[in-house]
PDB file of C-alpha atoms in Angstrom:
ATOM      1  CA  MET B   1     117.079 155.989 110.930  1.00  0.00           C
ATOM      2  CA  SER B   2     120.123 158.044 110.053  1.00  0.00           C
ATOM      3  CA  ALA B   3     120.293 161.796 110.104  1.00  0.00           C
ATOM      4  CA  ARG B   4     120.349 161.747 106.308  1.00  0.00           C
ATOM      5  CA  GLU B   5     117.201 159.568 106.107  1.00  0.00           C
ATOM      6  CA  ALA B   6     115.394 161.927 108.457  1.00  0.00           C
ATOM      7  CA  GLY B   7     116.096 164.818 106.106  1.00  0.00           C
ATOM      8  CA  ALA B   8     118.638 166.398 108.446  1.00  0.00           C
ATOM      9  CA  THR B   9     122.405 166.439 108.337  1.00  0.00           C
ATOM     10  CA  LEU B  10     124.878 166.720 111.153  1.00  0.00           C
ATOM     11  CA  SER B  11     128.377 168.024 110.537  1.00  0.00           C
ATOM     12  CA  VAL B  12     130.878 166.978 113.199  1.00  0.00           C
ATOM     13  CA  ALA B  13     134.138 168.763 114.012  1.00  0.00           C
ATOM     14  CA  PRO B  14     136.305 169.379 117.079  1.00  0.00           C
ATOM     15  CA  ILE B  15     135.288 172.105 119.513  1.00  0.00           C
ATOM     16  CA  GLU B  16     136.210 175.710 118.821  1.00  0.00           C
ATOM     17  CA  ASP B  17     136.863 178.361 121.497  1.00  0.00           C
ATOM     18  CA  ALA B  18     133.581 180.130 120.768  1.00  0.00           C
ATOM     19  CA  ASP B  19     131.583 176.915 121.349  1.00  0.00           C
ATOM     20  CA  VAL B  20     132.116 176.541 125.101  1.00  0.00           C
ATOM     21  CA  ALA B  21     129.096 178.492 126.390  1.00  0.00           C
ATOM     22  CA  ASP B  22     126.713 176.874 123.888  1.00  0.00           C
ATOM     23  CA  ILE B  23     128.013 173.416 124.785  1.00  0.00           C
ATOM     24  CA  VAL B  24     127.515 174.006 128.512  1.00  0.00           C
ATOM     25  CA  THR B  25     123.964 175.186 127.780  1.00  0.00           C
ATOM     26  CA  LEU B  26     123.310 172.044 125.714  1.00  0.00           C
ATOM     27  CA  TRP B  27     124.649 169.795 128.473  1.00  0.00           C
ATOM     28  CA  GLU B  28     122.419 171.541 131.009  1.00  0.00           C
ATOM     29  CA  ARG B  29     119.378 171.234 128.713  1.00  0.00           C
ATOM     30  CA  CYS B  30     120.109 167.506 128.335  1.00  0.00           C
ATOM     31  CA  GLY B  31     120.464 166.984 132.100  1.00  0.00           C
ATOM     32  CA  LEU B  32     124.110 165.916 131.902  1.00  0.00           C
ATOM     33  CA  THR B  33     125.593 168.320 134.418  1.00  0.00           C
ATOM     34  CA  ARG B  34     125.948 167.631 138.114  1.00  0.00           C
ATOM     35  CA  PRO B  35     126.607 170.158 140.907  1.00  0.00           C
ATOM     36  CA  TRP B  36     129.964 168.563 141.740  1.00  0.00           C
ATOM     37  CA  ASN B  37     131.297 168.776 138.152  1.00  0.00           C
ATOM     38  CA  GLU B  38     131.973 172.156 136.583  1.00  0.00           C
ATOM     39  CA  PRO B  39     131.270 171.654 132.855  1.00  0.00           C
ATOM     40  CA  ALA B  40     133.553 174.483 131.670  1.00  0.00           C
ATOM     41  CA  ALA B  41     136.387 172.958 133.709  1.00  0.00           C
ATOM     42  CA  ASP B  42     135.693 169.548 132.164  1.00  0.00           C
ATOM     43  CA  ILE B  43     135.878 171.156 128.725  1.00  0.00           C
ATOM     44  CA  ALA B  44     139.172 172.881 129.550  1.00  0.00           C
ATOM     45  CA  LEU B  45     140.681 169.645 130.878  1.00  0.00           C
ATOM     46  CA  ALA B  46     139.624 167.693 127.785  1.00  0.00           C
ATOM     47  CA  ARG B  47     141.197 170.327 125.538  1.00  0.00           C
ATOM     48  CA  ARG B  48     144.476 170.514 127.469  1.00  0.00           C
ATOM     49  CA  ASP B  49     146.187 167.465 125.925  1.00  0.00           C
ATOM     50  CA  THR B  50     145.984 165.426 122.737  1.00  0.00           C
ATOM     51  CA  ASN B  51     144.454 162.358 124.392  1.00  0.00           C
ATOM     52  CA  ALA B  52     140.952 163.893 124.397  1.00  0.00           C
ATOM     53  CA  THR B  53     138.691 166.182 122.437  1.00  0.00           C
ATOM     54  CA  ILE B  54     135.124 167.351 122.327  1.00  0.00           C
ATOM     55  CA  LEU B  55     133.321 166.616 119.099  1.00  0.00           C
ATOM     56  CA  VAL B  56     130.606 169.076 118.193  1.00  0.00           C
ATOM     57  CA  GLY B  57     127.688 168.234 115.933  1.00  0.00           C
ATOM     58  CA  ARG B  58     126.072 171.099 114.098  1.00  0.00           C
ATOM     59  CA  GLU B  59     122.876 171.296 112.119  1.00  0.00           C
ATOM     60  CA  GLY B  60     123.537 174.411 110.101  1.00  0.00           C
ATOM     61  CA  GLU B  61     125.137 176.809 112.585  1.00  0.00           C
ATOM     62  CA  ALA B  62     123.389 175.408 115.666  1.00  0.00           C
ATOM     63  CA  ILE B  63     125.242 173.102 118.058  1.00  0.00           C
ATOM     64  CA  VAL B  64     122.865 170.174 118.562  1.00  0.00           C
ATOM     65  CA  ALA B  65     125.150 167.297 119.614  1.00  0.00           C
ATOM     66  CA  THR B  66     128.395 166.643 121.474  1.00  0.00           C
ATOM     67  CA  ALA B  67     130.653 163.878 122.686  1.00  0.00           C
ATOM     68  CA  LEU B  68     133.693 164.291 124.910  1.00  0.00           C
ATOM     69  CA  VAL B  69     135.998 161.475 123.813  1.00  0.00           C
ATOM     70  CA  GLY B  70     139.399 160.500 125.062  1.00  0.00           C
ATOM     71  CA  HIS B  71     141.624 157.649 126.133  1.00  0.00           C
ATOM     72  CA  ASP B  72     143.688 156.705 129.124  1.00  0.00           C
ATOM     73  CA  GLY B  73     146.377 154.969 127.086  1.00  0.00           C
ATOM     74  CA  HIS B  74     144.509 151.669 127.217  1.00  0.00           C
ATOM     75  CA  ARG B  75     140.771 152.216 126.688  1.00  0.00           C
ATOM     76  CA  GLY B  76     138.704 154.892 125.073  1.00  0.00           C
ATOM     77  CA  TRP B  77     136.068 156.687 127.079  1.00  0.00           C
ATOM     78  CA  VAL B  78     133.159 158.861 126.031  1.00  0.00           C
ATOM     79  CA  TYR B  79     131.315 161.371 128.204  1.00  0.00           C
ATOM     80  CA  TYR B  80     128.804 164.174 127.728  1.00  0.00           C
ATOM     81  CA  VAL B  81     127.094 162.529 124.772  1.00  0.00           C
ATOM     82  CA  ALA B  82     124.285 164.960 124.140  1.00  0.00           C
ATOM     83  CA  VAL B  83     121.659 165.560 121.505  1.00  0.00           C
ATOM     84  CA  ASP B  84     119.454 168.592 121.918  1.00  0.00           C
ATOM     85  CA  PRO B  85     115.986 167.375 122.967  1.00  0.00           C
ATOM     86  CA  GLY B  86     114.424 169.200 120.012  1.00  0.00           C
ATOM     87  CA  HIS B  87     116.730 167.347 117.608  1.00  0.00           C
ATOM     88  CA  GLN B  88     116.476 163.801 118.919  1.00  0.00           C
ATOM     89  CA  LYS B  89     115.202 160.905 116.817  1.00  0.00           C
ATOM     90  CA  LYS B  90     117.073 162.226 113.752  1.00  0.00           C
ATOM     91  CA  GLY B  91     120.066 159.865 113.991  1.00  0.00           C
ATOM     92  CA  PHE B  92     122.319 162.518 115.536  1.00  0.00           C
ATOM     93  CA  GLY B  93     123.181 160.351 118.552  1.00  0.00           C
ATOM     94  CA  ARG B  94     124.360 157.583 116.277  1.00  0.00           C
ATOM     95  CA  THR B  95     126.324 160.064 114.143  1.00  0.00           C
ATOM     96  CA  ILE B  96     128.135 161.680 117.096  1.00  0.00           C
ATOM     97  CA  MET B  97     128.974 158.246 118.541  1.00  0.00           C
ATOM     98  CA  GLU B  98     130.330 157.079 115.173  1.00  0.00           C
ATOM     99  CA  ALA B  99     132.529 160.187 115.126  1.00  0.00           C
ATOM    100  CA  ALA B 100     133.785 159.377 118.645  1.00  0.00           C
ATOM    101  CA  GLU B 101     134.546 155.796 117.618  1.00  0.00           C
ATOM    102  CA  ASP B 102     136.390 157.019 114.508  1.00  0.00           C
ATOM    103  CA  TRP B 103     138.453 159.442 116.609  1.00  0.00           C
ATOM    104  CA  LEU B 104     139.515 156.577 118.879  1.00  0.00           C
ATOM    105  CA  ARG B 105     140.304 154.259 115.973  1.00  0.00           C
ATOM    106  CA  LYS B 106     142.617 156.920 114.535  1.00  0.00           C
ATOM    107  CA  THR B 107     144.513 157.025 117.854  1.00  0.00           C
ATOM    108  CA  GLY B 108     144.907 153.224 117.881  1.00  0.00           C
ATOM    109  CA  VAL B 109     142.456 152.566 120.714  1.00  0.00           C
ATOM    110  CA  GLU B 110     140.496 149.330 120.244  1.00  0.00           C
ATOM    111  CA  LYS B 111     137.816 149.502 122.944  1.00  0.00           C
ATOM    112  CA  ILE B 112     135.402 152.226 123.947  1.00  0.00           C
ATOM    113  CA  MET B 113     133.775 152.475 127.358  1.00  0.00           C
ATOM    114  CA  LEU B 114     131.060 154.709 128.767  1.00  0.00           C
ATOM    115  CA  LEU B 115     129.107 155.051 131.963  1.00  0.00           C
ATOM    116  CA  VAL B 116     125.311 155.240 132.142  1.00  0.00           C
ATOM    117  CA  ARG B 117     123.346 155.826 135.307  1.00  0.00           C
ATOM    118  CA  PRO B 118     121.177 152.745 136.010  1.00  0.00           C
ATOM    119  CA  GLU B 119     117.919 154.721 136.032  1.00  0.00           C
ATOM    120  CA  ASN B 120     118.582 156.166 132.560  1.00  0.00           C
ATOM    121  CA  THR B 121     116.737 153.415 130.694  1.00  0.00           C
ATOM    122  CA  ALA B 122     116.158 155.402 127.493  1.00  0.00           C
ATOM    123  CA  VAL B 123     119.881 155.989 127.060  1.00  0.00           C
ATOM    124  CA  ARG B 124     120.651 152.371 127.879  1.00  0.00           C
ATOM    125  CA  ALA B 125     118.284 151.291 125.102  1.00  0.00           C
ATOM    126  CA  PHE B 126     119.955 153.727 122.675  1.00  0.00           C
ATOM    127  CA  TYR B 127     123.442 152.336 123.321  1.00  0.00           C
ATOM    128  CA  GLU B 128     122.191 148.769 122.989  1.00  0.00           C
ATOM    129  CA  SER B 129     120.623 149.711 119.635  1.00  0.00           C
ATOM    130  CA  ILE B 130     124.020 150.824 118.284  1.00  0.00           C
ATOM    131  CA  GLY B 131     125.879 147.709 119.391  1.00  0.00           C
ATOM    132  CA  TYR B 132     127.021 148.447 122.932  1.00  0.00           C
ATOM    133  CA  GLY B 133     126.618 145.839 125.653  1.00  0.00           C
ATOM    134  CA  GLU B 134     126.620 146.036 129.403  1.00  0.00           C
ATOM    135  CA  GLN B 135     129.749 144.821 131.178  1.00  0.00           C
ATOM    136  CA  PRO B 136     129.134 144.533 134.913  1.00  0.00           C
ATOM    137  CA  ARG B 137     131.873 146.232 136.893  1.00  0.00           C
ATOM    138  CA  ILE B 138     132.223 147.653 140.339  1.00  0.00           C
ATOM    139  CA  ILE B 139     133.326 151.260 140.186  1.00  0.00           C
ATOM    140  CA  PHE B 140     135.504 152.650 142.922  1.00  0.00           C
ATOM    141  CA  ALA B 141     135.956 156.380 143.244  1.00  0.00           C
ATOM    142  CA  LYS B 142     137.677 158.918 145.453  1.00  0.00           C
ATOM    143  CA  TRP B 143     137.712 162.695 145.395  1.00  0.00           C
ATOM    144  CA  LEU B 144     141.343 163.755 145.594  1.00  0.00           C
ATOM    145  CA  ASP B 145     140.451 166.877 147.567  1.00  0.00           C
ATOM    146  CA  GLY B 146     138.969 164.769 150.386  1.00  0.00           C
ATOM    147  CA  ARG B 147     135.248 165.523 149.927  1.00  0.00           C
ATOM    148  CA  PRO B 148     132.743 162.694 150.406  1.00  0.00           C
ATOM    149  CA  LEU B 149     131.649 160.609 147.463  1.00  0.00           C
ATOM    150  CA  THR B 150     128.803 161.924 145.358  1.00  0.00           C
ATOM    151  CA  PRO B 151     125.966 159.798 143.954  1.00  0.00           C
TER     152      PRO B 151
END
């Protein structure tokens, strides 16, 4: 069901300076933050160059959805896809992901990637429902400041 069919509309636009605190609050409410990642720093980094942006979905004046989208010059990546728990099941997740895909298409990127924690079965089902498929990969990571790996 789309946002329009549910009787709700979501307008999507790039982040504005005044949005940062509300976005961090949304990410916390959606359980997307981790102690080792500072969300405001992630926002600042995404806004620093033209290869990334944060798309903000609003219902009226309220921020109810986000997607941090960017590319590494080869593949597109999406992070911090969030829909306020009180606004889920309205098609907003699909709408914000379509906006992220459109942003990447406009930059010439042909493939979008995202990471989902294995235990997050509800989100896995959502992405499968909008045409995403699992591609088994082994992920290697390293903190550049020397701290031990986080879960």
